[in-house]
């Protein structure tokens, strides 16, 4: 079977005014070279012969969103068509359709196409379903496209549901998907003093694992409760593959290029600097009204997925990374040079960072070393040994070869 992205991306066109179309165009261009190599790759959702027998005669709840595709068909539609008793849909951050802002509260509702109830896990109150809802199903089916970052919240919703299923004796089946940032591991391991809604496990910023592997490690290391877990692996996937996503995983990651820059540029969320929310190119640029000597500029404005972006309506000067080569981005790993560049340019001292920065980076020493004038290589040397120890620790839980 041809990789899912090859099948689905072709329906978009080259229209830079539409980020969704631009994302898919990049995927098509790259996959022209990759599809022959990865022709037999099948995501977990496509492996119906493996997981449908596990659901037969059981009431099923599905943790899913707009990325939950089996070829061109949404997983929920596939399940209904195949006669599976789907009693509820659990939706993570950004909602079931993937259109809500980062952190936006999303209410529970009903799927218009199937009439199945959608139970939000991101309404500002609900971290897990009520006892009544937990008793209404027998097995939880998980299918979400993660991007491999500790501060990307889909894995946290999954872990909370694993804990809930363990409490109620419910089974968990994860339909695994490739990690588009799975080629490397980098960044500080979370100091659990900074555990939060954007960081739940003592893992590096870029952990290099799929959701199925995270679940296995979380249970194995005692970070999550011991639920009855089955992972349906991606067939013929290797960690070194350059996997191109068929659809944007969330509103402000509209291109594959943004997904690759996300590990480094998301750190600006904990500063006064804009990373392009409210533009056509979020997570591909950064800037601020007071940055100096910059030819590139942009103005954040309200739009879908960024209703109230930082520095809204202000002309920002900064850096455009849209032309940077993907392989160079990957080879650099978690790159603090962008952050250090902006910090030194603005010369604001303590006012540059916000308390959210430590939640994102996960340790206290990075801010301190930047303020002391240290360079990116000096800082990454501090986390090097922790990353190597983590790679050894995660080894028993991995499902895919490196090469």
Short mmCIF file of C-alpha atoms in Angstrom, two decimals:
data_model
loop_
_atom_site.label_atom_id
_atom_site.label_comp_id
_atom_site.label_asym_id
_atom_site.label_seq_id
_atom_site.Cartn_x
_atom_site.Cartn_y
_atom_site.Cartn_z
CA UNK A 1 0.00 0.00 0.00
CA UNK A 2 1.31 3.46 -0.88
CA UNK A 3 1.98 5.72 2.08
CA UNK A 4 -1.16 7.53 3.22
CA UNK A 5 0.32 10.95 2.48
CA UNK A 6 0.78 9.95 -1.17
CA UNK A 7 -2.87 9.08 -1.47
CA UNK A 8 -4.39 12.06 0.25
CA UNK A 9 -2.13 15.04 -0.39
CA UNK A 10 -2.83 15.20 -4.11
CA UNK A 11 -6.25 16.75 -3.63
CA UNK A 12 -4.65 20.09 -2.62
CA UNK A 13 -3.13 22.68 -4.94
CA UNK A 14 -0.28 25.20 -4.88
CA UNK A 15 -2.00 28.08 -3.15
CA UNK A 16 0.20 29.86 -0.62
CA UNK A 17 -2.81 31.79 0.65
CA UNK A 18 -4.13 28.51 2.09
CA UNK A 19 -1.75 26.97 4.67
CA UNK A 20 -3.51 23.60 4.49
CA UNK A 21 -2.91 23.42 0.75
CA UNK A 22 0.66 24.62 1.13
CA UNK A 23 1.34 21.88 3.69
CA UNK A 24 0.09 19.18 1.36
CA UNK A 25 1.99 20.58 -1.64
CA UNK A 26 5.26 20.23 0.25
CA UNK A 27 4.27 16.68 1.20
CA UNK A 28 3.54 15.81 -2.44
CA UNK A 29 6.88 17.21 -3.64
CA UNK A 30 8.85 15.26 -1.05
CA UNK A 31 6.86 12.08 -1.44
CA UNK A 32 7.51 12.03 -5.17
CA UNK A 33 10.96 10.85 -4.10
CA UNK A 34 9.91 8.85 -1.04
CA UNK A 35 6.83 6.91 -2.06
CA UNK A 36 8.67 4.26 -3.98
CA UNK A 37 10.94 3.66 -1.01
CA UNK A 38 8.08 3.54 1.51
CA UNK A 39 5.45 1.91 -0.69
CA UNK A 40 4.52 -0.73 1.88
CA UNK A 41 4.33 1.55 4.92
CA UNK A 42 0.93 1.22 6.61
CA UNK A 43 -0.15 3.26 9.61
CA UNK A 44 -1.92 1.45 12.43
CA UNK A 45 -5.33 2.74 11.35
CA UNK A 46 -4.91 1.06 7.98
CA UNK A 47 -4.25 -2.35 9.53
CA UNK A 48 -7.90 -3.27 10.05
CA UNK A 49 -7.09 -6.98 9.89
CA UNK A 50 -5.14 -6.56 13.14
CA UNK A 51 -7.40 -4.36 15.26
CA UNK A 52 -10.99 -4.96 14.12
CA UNK A 53 -11.04 -8.45 15.69
CA UNK A 54 -10.07 -6.81 19.01
CA UNK A 55 -13.21 -4.64 18.84
CA UNK A 56 -15.74 -7.28 17.84
CA UNK A 57 -18.68 -7.46 20.23
CA UNK A 58 -17.29 -4.67 22.41
CA UNK A 59 -18.38 -1.09 23.07
CA UNK A 60 -15.71 1.24 21.74
CA UNK A 61 -14.68 4.80 22.64
CA UNK A 62 -12.29 6.52 20.23
CA UNK A 63 -9.67 9.13 21.16
CA UNK A 64 -9.26 10.84 17.81
CA UNK A 65 -9.21 14.06 15.83
CA UNK A 66 -8.93 15.23 12.22
CA UNK A 67 -5.61 13.38 11.79
CA UNK A 68 -7.22 9.99 12.43
CA UNK A 69 -7.30 8.85 8.82
CA UNK A 70 -7.11 5.42 7.22
CA UNK A 71 -6.19 6.37 3.68
CA UNK A 72 -8.77 8.98 2.68
CA UNK A 73 -11.37 7.82 5.22
CA UNK A 74 -11.71 9.03 8.78
CA UNK A 75 -11.26 6.28 11.34
CA UNK A 76 -14.66 6.91 12.95
CA UNK A 77 -16.39 6.63 9.57
CA UNK A 78 -14.49 3.43 8.85
CA UNK A 79 -15.49 1.91 12.18
CA UNK A 80 -19.15 2.79 11.71
CA UNK A 81 -19.10 1.40 8.19
CA UNK A 82 -17.59 -1.85 9.47
CA UNK A 83 -20.29 -2.20 12.12
CA UNK A 84 -18.19 -1.38 15.20
CA UNK A 85 -20.23 -0.18 18.19
CA UNK A 86 -18.70 3.28 18.69
CA UNK A 87 -20.35 4.80 21.77
CA UNK A 88 -18.29 7.99 22.08
CA UNK A 89 -15.51 10.10 20.62
CA UNK A 90 -12.93 11.68 22.94
CA UNK A 91 -11.31 14.84 21.56
CA UNK A 92 -7.93 16.35 22.62
CA UNK A 93 -6.57 19.90 22.32
CA UNK A 94 -7.80 21.69 19.15
CA UNK A 95 -11.00 19.62 19.16
CA UNK A 96 -12.22 16.72 17.04
CA UNK A 97 -11.96 18.74 13.82
CA UNK A 98 -8.58 20.24 14.75
CA UNK A 99 -9.60 23.88 14.27
CA UNK A 100 -9.47 25.36 17.78
CA UNK A 101 -6.66 27.59 19.06
CA UNK A 102 -3.82 26.28 21.20
CA UNK A 103 -5.16 25.98 24.74
CA UNK A 104 -8.69 26.99 23.68
CA UNK A 105 -11.48 25.39 25.69
CA UNK A 106 -13.51 23.04 23.52
CA UNK A 107 -16.98 21.92 24.57
CA UNK A 108 -18.55 18.49 24.18
CA UNK A 109 -20.92 18.11 21.26
CA UNK A 110 -22.14 15.57 18.66
CA UNK A 111 -20.45 14.53 15.43
CA UNK A 112 -22.75 15.82 12.69
CA UNK A 113 -21.91 13.00 10.28
CA UNK A 114 -22.36 9.98 12.53
CA UNK A 115 -24.45 11.34 15.41
CA UNK A 116 -21.90 9.97 17.90
CA UNK A 117 -21.32 11.98 21.06
CA UNK A 118 -18.01 13.87 21.28
CA UNK A 119 -16.61 14.08 24.80
CA UNK A 120 -14.06 16.88 25.06
CA UNK A 121 -10.92 16.38 27.13
CA UNK A 122 -10.04 20.05 26.69
CA UNK A 123 -13.03 22.01 27.99
CA UNK A 124 -11.15 23.58 30.92
CA UNK A 125 -12.72 21.20 33.44
CA UNK A 126 -12.43 17.63 32.19
CA UNK A 127 -9.10 15.83 32.39
CA UNK A 128 -10.82 12.46 32.01
CA UNK A 129 -14.40 11.34 31.37
CA UNK A 130 -16.96 10.95 34.14
CA UNK A 131 -17.39 7.57 35.82
CA UNK A 132 -20.63 7.11 33.89
CA UNK A 133 -18.87 7.62 30.57
CA UNK A 134 -16.01 5.32 31.57
CA UNK A 135 -18.52 2.58 32.28
CA UNK A 136 -20.18 3.08 28.90
CA UNK A 137 -17.36 1.49 26.89
CA UNK A 138 -15.17 -1.62 27.04
CA UNK A 139 -12.17 -0.60 24.97
CA UNK A 140 -10.50 2.70 24.14
CA UNK A 141 -9.15 3.02 20.60
CA UNK A 142 -6.46 5.75 20.27
CA UNK A 143 -5.48 7.25 16.92
CA UNK A 144 -3.75 10.66 16.93
CA UNK A 145 -0.92 12.08 14.85
CA UNK A 146 1.75 13.27 17.26
CA UNK A 147 4.81 15.33 16.25
CA UNK A 148 7.29 13.98 18.77
CA UNK A 149 7.65 16.88 21.21
CA UNK A 150 7.29 16.77 24.99
CA UNK A 151 5.18 19.92 24.97
CA UNK A 152 2.77 18.69 22.25
CA UNK A 153 -0.27 17.76 24.30
CA UNK A 154 -1.82 14.80 22.46
CA UNK A 155 0.30 12.27 24.37
CA UNK A 156 -0.80 13.82 27.68
CA UNK A 157 -4.47 13.28 26.82
CA UNK A 158 -3.60 9.69 25.90
CA UNK A 159 -1.80 9.08 29.19
CA UNK A 160 -4.69 10.46 31.22
CA UNK A 161 -7.02 8.10 29.39
CA UNK A 162 -4.67 5.17 30.02
CA UNK A 163 -4.84 5.94 33.74
CA UNK A 164 -8.64 6.16 33.60
CA UNK A 165 -8.87 2.87 31.70
CA UNK A 166 -6.62 1.19 34.27
CA UNK A 167 -8.92 2.39 37.05
CA UNK A 168 -12.01 0.97 35.32
CA UNK A 169 -10.51 -2.19 33.85
CA UNK A 170 -10.88 -0.98 30.28
CA UNK A 171 -8.57 -2.12 27.47
CA UNK A 172 -6.53 0.34 25.40
CA UNK A 173 -5.64 -0.20 21.73
CA UNK A 174 -3.30 2.35 20.14
CA UNK A 175 -3.18 2.63 16.34
CA UNK A 176 0.36 3.87 15.96
CA UNK A 177 1.59 6.52 13.53
CA UNK A 178 5.12 7.59 12.50
CA UNK A 179 6.84 10.44 14.27
CA UNK A 180 7.85 13.22 11.81
CA UNK A 181 10.55 14.29 14.29
CA UNK A 182 11.52 10.73 15.16
CA UNK A 183 14.99 10.84 13.60
CA UNK A 184 16.75 12.24 16.67
CA UNK A 185 16.53 12.86 20.42
CA UNK A 186 17.49 16.25 21.86
CA UNK A 187 16.84 18.82 24.57
CA UNK A 188 16.74 18.75 28.35
CA UNK A 189 14.97 15.94 30.18
CA UNK A 190 12.02 17.41 32.08
CA UNK A 191 12.75 18.30 35.71
CA UNK A 192 9.47 17.14 37.23
CA UNK A 193 9.30 20.34 39.29
CA UNK A 194 8.10 21.84 36.02
CA UNK A 195 5.52 19.17 35.24
CA UNK A 196 2.50 20.83 33.64
CA UNK A 197 -0.14 20.56 30.94
CA UNK A 198 2.66 20.93 28.37
CA UNK A 199 5.07 18.49 29.95
CA UNK A 200 4.07 15.29 31.76
CA UNK A 201 7.03 12.89 31.66
CA UNK A 202 10.78 13.00 32.42
CA UNK A 203 11.73 12.81 28.75
CA UNK A 204 13.69 15.18 26.47
CA UNK A 205 11.97 17.94 24.48
CA UNK A 206 12.47 15.87 21.31
CA UNK A 207 11.94 12.29 22.47
CA UNK A 208 12.03 10.43 19.14
CA UNK A 209 9.16 8.05 20.02
CA UNK A 210 5.72 7.31 18.62
CA UNK A 211 2.60 7.46 20.78
CA UNK A 212 2.61 3.68 21.03
CA UNK A 213 6.17 3.71 22.30
CA UNK A 214 5.45 6.52 24.77
CA UNK A 215 2.53 4.51 26.17
CA UNK A 216 4.70 1.40 26.52
CA UNK A 217 7.44 3.36 28.26
CA UNK A 218 5.06 5.27 30.55
CA UNK A 219 3.49 2.02 31.78
CA UNK A 220 6.79 0.18 31.96
CA UNK A 221 8.50 2.94 33.96
CA UNK A 222 5.54 3.44 36.30
CA UNK A 223 4.73 6.92 34.95
CA UNK A 224 1.25 5.71 33.98
CA UNK A 225 -1.00 3.09 35.54
CA UNK A 226 -0.79 -0.47 34.25
CA UNK A 227 -3.63 -0.78 31.77
CA UNK A 228 -4.34 -3.64 29.35
CA UNK A 229 -2.46 -2.14 26.38
CA UNK A 230 -2.18 -3.26 22.75
CA UNK A 231 -0.20 -1.25 20.21
CA UNK A 232 -0.85 -1.83 16.50
CA UNK A 233 2.52 -0.84 15.00
CA UNK A 234 3.11 0.98 11.74
CA UNK A 235 4.08 -1.65 9.21
CA UNK A 236 7.53 -1.24 7.59
CA UNK A 237 8.34 1.97 9.46
CA UNK A 238 11.88 2.86 10.50
CA UNK A 239 12.78 5.72 12.78
CA UNK A 240 15.17 7.25 10.24
CA UNK A 241 12.41 7.70 7.64
CA UNK A 242 11.51 11.24 6.60
CA UNK A 243 7.79 10.84 7.21
CA UNK A 244 5.67 13.60 5.66
CA UNK A 245 2.32 14.22 7.31
CA UNK A 246 -0.77 13.98 5.07
CA UNK A 247 -2.63 16.76 6.93
CA UNK A 248 -1.55 19.48 9.39
CA UNK A 249 -1.61 18.03 12.92
CA UNK A 250 -2.90 21.29 14.42
CA UNK A 251 -3.92 24.75 13.14
CA UNK A 252 -0.58 26.46 13.70
CA UNK A 253 1.57 23.73 12.17
CA UNK A 254 0.34 24.19 8.59
CA UNK A 255 3.48 22.94 6.79
CA UNK A 256 5.96 20.11 7.11
CA UNK A 257 8.66 22.77 7.43
CA UNK A 258 6.89 24.22 10.48
CA UNK A 259 6.71 20.75 12.05
CA UNK A 260 10.50 20.42 11.74
CA UNK A 261 11.16 23.93 13.12
CA UNK A 262 8.62 23.48 15.92
CA UNK A 263 11.06 21.99 18.50
CA UNK A 264 13.20 25.14 18.39
CA UNK A 265 10.69 27.90 17.67
CA UNK A 266 8.05 26.78 20.17
CA UNK A 267 10.38 28.00 22.92
CA UNK A 268 9.43 31.56 21.88
CA UNK A 269 6.01 30.85 23.42
CA UNK A 270 7.76 31.48 26.74
CA UNK A 271 9.10 34.88 25.68
CA UNK A 272 7.89 38.27 24.41
CA UNK A 273 8.77 37.29 20.81
CA UNK A 274 6.19 36.30 18.19
CA UNK A 275 6.75 33.06 16.27
CA UNK A 276 4.25 33.99 13.59
CA UNK A 277 0.91 33.03 15.10
CA UNK A 278 -1.66 35.11 13.23
CA UNK A 279 0.22 34.88 9.91
CA UNK A 280 0.30 32.41 7.01
CA UNK A 281 3.60 31.02 8.31
CA UNK A 282 3.44 30.25 12.06
CA UNK A 283 6.49 28.45 13.46
CA UNK A 284 8.54 29.41 10.42
CA UNK A 285 9.45 32.97 11.49
CA UNK A 286 10.13 34.95 14.63
CA UNK A 287 10.16 38.65 15.40
CA UNK A 288 9.30 41.58 17.65
CA UNK A 289 8.49 45.27 17.06
CA UNK A 290 11.81 46.31 18.64
CA UNK A 291 14.15 43.89 16.91
CA UNK A 292 16.79 45.85 15.01
CA UNK A 293 18.54 45.62 11.66
CA UNK A 294 16.06 43.16 10.14
CA UNK A 295 14.74 43.41 6.58
CA UNK A 296 11.93 40.89 7.14
CA UNK A 297 8.70 41.96 8.84
CA UNK A 298 5.22 40.63 9.55
CA UNK A 299 2.08 41.69 11.42
CA UNK A 300 0.11 39.11 13.45
CA UNK A 301 -3.64 39.38 12.89
CA UNK A 302 -6.61 37.33 14.18
CA UNK A 303 -7.45 34.30 12.05
CA UNK A 304 -8.69 30.73 12.38
CA UNK A 305 -6.47 28.92 14.85
CA UNK A 306 -5.06 32.20 16.20
CA UNK A 307 -7.97 34.34 17.30
CA UNK A 308 -5.86 36.55 19.57
CA UNK A 309 -2.21 36.11 18.56
CA UNK A 310 0.65 37.62 20.58
CA UNK A 311 1.63 41.12 19.36
CA UNK A 312 -1.64 41.34 17.45
CA UNK A 313 -1.66 44.23 14.99
CA UNK A 314 1.97 45.19 15.70
CA UNK A 315 4.57 45.33 12.94
CA UNK A 316 7.27 42.85 13.92
CA UNK A 317 10.80 42.76 12.53
CA UNK A 318 12.68 39.50 12.57
CA UNK A 319 13.85 36.36 10.80
CA UNK A 320 12.22 34.35 8.01
CA UNK A 321 13.19 30.66 8.13
CA UNK A 322 10.89 29.43 5.37
CA UNK A 323 13.79 28.89 2.99
CA UNK A 324 15.92 26.86 5.38
CA UNK A 325 16.70 23.35 4.18
CA UNK A 326 14.83 20.54 5.96
CA UNK A 327 17.91 18.33 6.29
CA UNK A 328 19.85 21.20 7.85
CA UNK A 329 17.06 21.74 10.39
CA UNK A 330 17.11 18.05 11.30
CA UNK A 331 20.91 17.96 11.58
CA UNK A 332 20.92 20.96 13.95
CA UNK A 333 18.41 19.36 16.31
CA UNK A 334 16.97 21.55 19.05
CA UNK A 335 18.56 24.85 18.01
CA UNK A 336 18.88 27.55 20.68
CA UNK A 337 20.57 29.97 18.28
CA UNK A 338 17.24 31.57 17.32
CA UNK A 339 16.34 32.19 20.96
CA UNK A 340 19.78 33.57 21.81
CA UNK A 341 19.71 35.82 18.73
CA UNK A 342 16.42 37.41 19.77
CA UNK A 343 17.45 37.69 23.43
CA UNK A 344 20.67 39.54 22.61
CA UNK A 345 19.01 41.76 20.01
CA UNK A 346 16.20 42.96 22.29
CA UNK A 347 18.49 43.41 25.34
CA UNK A 348 15.52 43.30 27.74
CA UNK A 349 17.07 41.19 30.51
CA UNK A 350 14.50 39.45 32.72
CA UNK A 351 11.64 40.98 30.75
CA UNK A 352 12.44 38.76 27.74
CA UNK A 353 11.27 35.50 29.35
CA UNK A 354 7.93 34.59 30.91
CA UNK A 355 7.33 31.89 33.57
CA UNK A 356 5.95 29.67 30.80
CA UNK A 357 9.48 29.25 29.42
CA UNK A 358 10.52 26.79 32.13
CA UNK A 359 7.42 24.70 31.47
CA UNK A 360 8.43 24.41 27.83
CA UNK A 361 12.17 23.83 28.20
CA UNK A 362 11.62 21.79 31.37
CA UNK A 363 14.67 22.95 33.41
CA UNK A 364 15.89 26.12 35.09
CA UNK A 365 19.45 26.27 33.76
CA UNK A 366 18.74 27.18 30.13
CA UNK A 367 17.29 30.61 30.92
CA UNK A 368 20.07 31.25 33.43
CA UNK A 369 22.84 30.29 30.99
CA UNK A 370 21.37 32.46 28.22
CA UNK A 371 21.22 35.41 30.61
CA UNK A 372 24.85 34.74 31.56
CA UNK A 373 25.90 35.00 27.91
CA UNK A 374 26.50 31.32 27.18
CA UNK A 375 26.26 30.04 23.62
CA UNK A 376 24.02 27.31 22.25
CA UNK A 377 26.77 24.67 22.19
CA UNK A 378 27.67 25.33 25.82
CA UNK A 379 24.07 24.89 26.88
CA UNK A 380 23.39 21.74 24.89
CA UNK A 381 26.54 20.18 26.38
CA UNK A 382 24.81 20.30 29.77
CA UNK A 383 21.93 18.09 28.63
CA UNK A 384 24.02 15.75 26.45
CA UNK A 385 24.59 13.02 29.05
CA UNK A 386 20.94 13.06 30.13
CA UNK A 387 19.85 12.53 26.52
CA UNK A 388 22.23 9.60 26.08
CA UNK A 389 20.99 8.02 29.33
CA UNK A 390 17.39 8.47 28.18
CA UNK A 391 18.08 6.75 24.86
CA UNK A 392 19.34 3.73 26.78
CA UNK A 393 16.38 3.81 29.16
CA UNK A 394 13.80 3.92 26.35
CA UNK A 395 15.36 1.06 24.38
CA UNK A 396 13.20 -1.78 25.80
CA UNK A 397 10.02 0.02 24.75
CA UNK A 398 10.88 0.81 21.13
CA UNK A 399 8.93 -0.86 18.33
CA UNK A 400 10.90 0.27 15.28
CA UNK A 401 14.44 -0.07 13.97
CA UNK A 402 16.66 3.00 13.80
CA UNK A 403 17.77 2.46 10.18
#
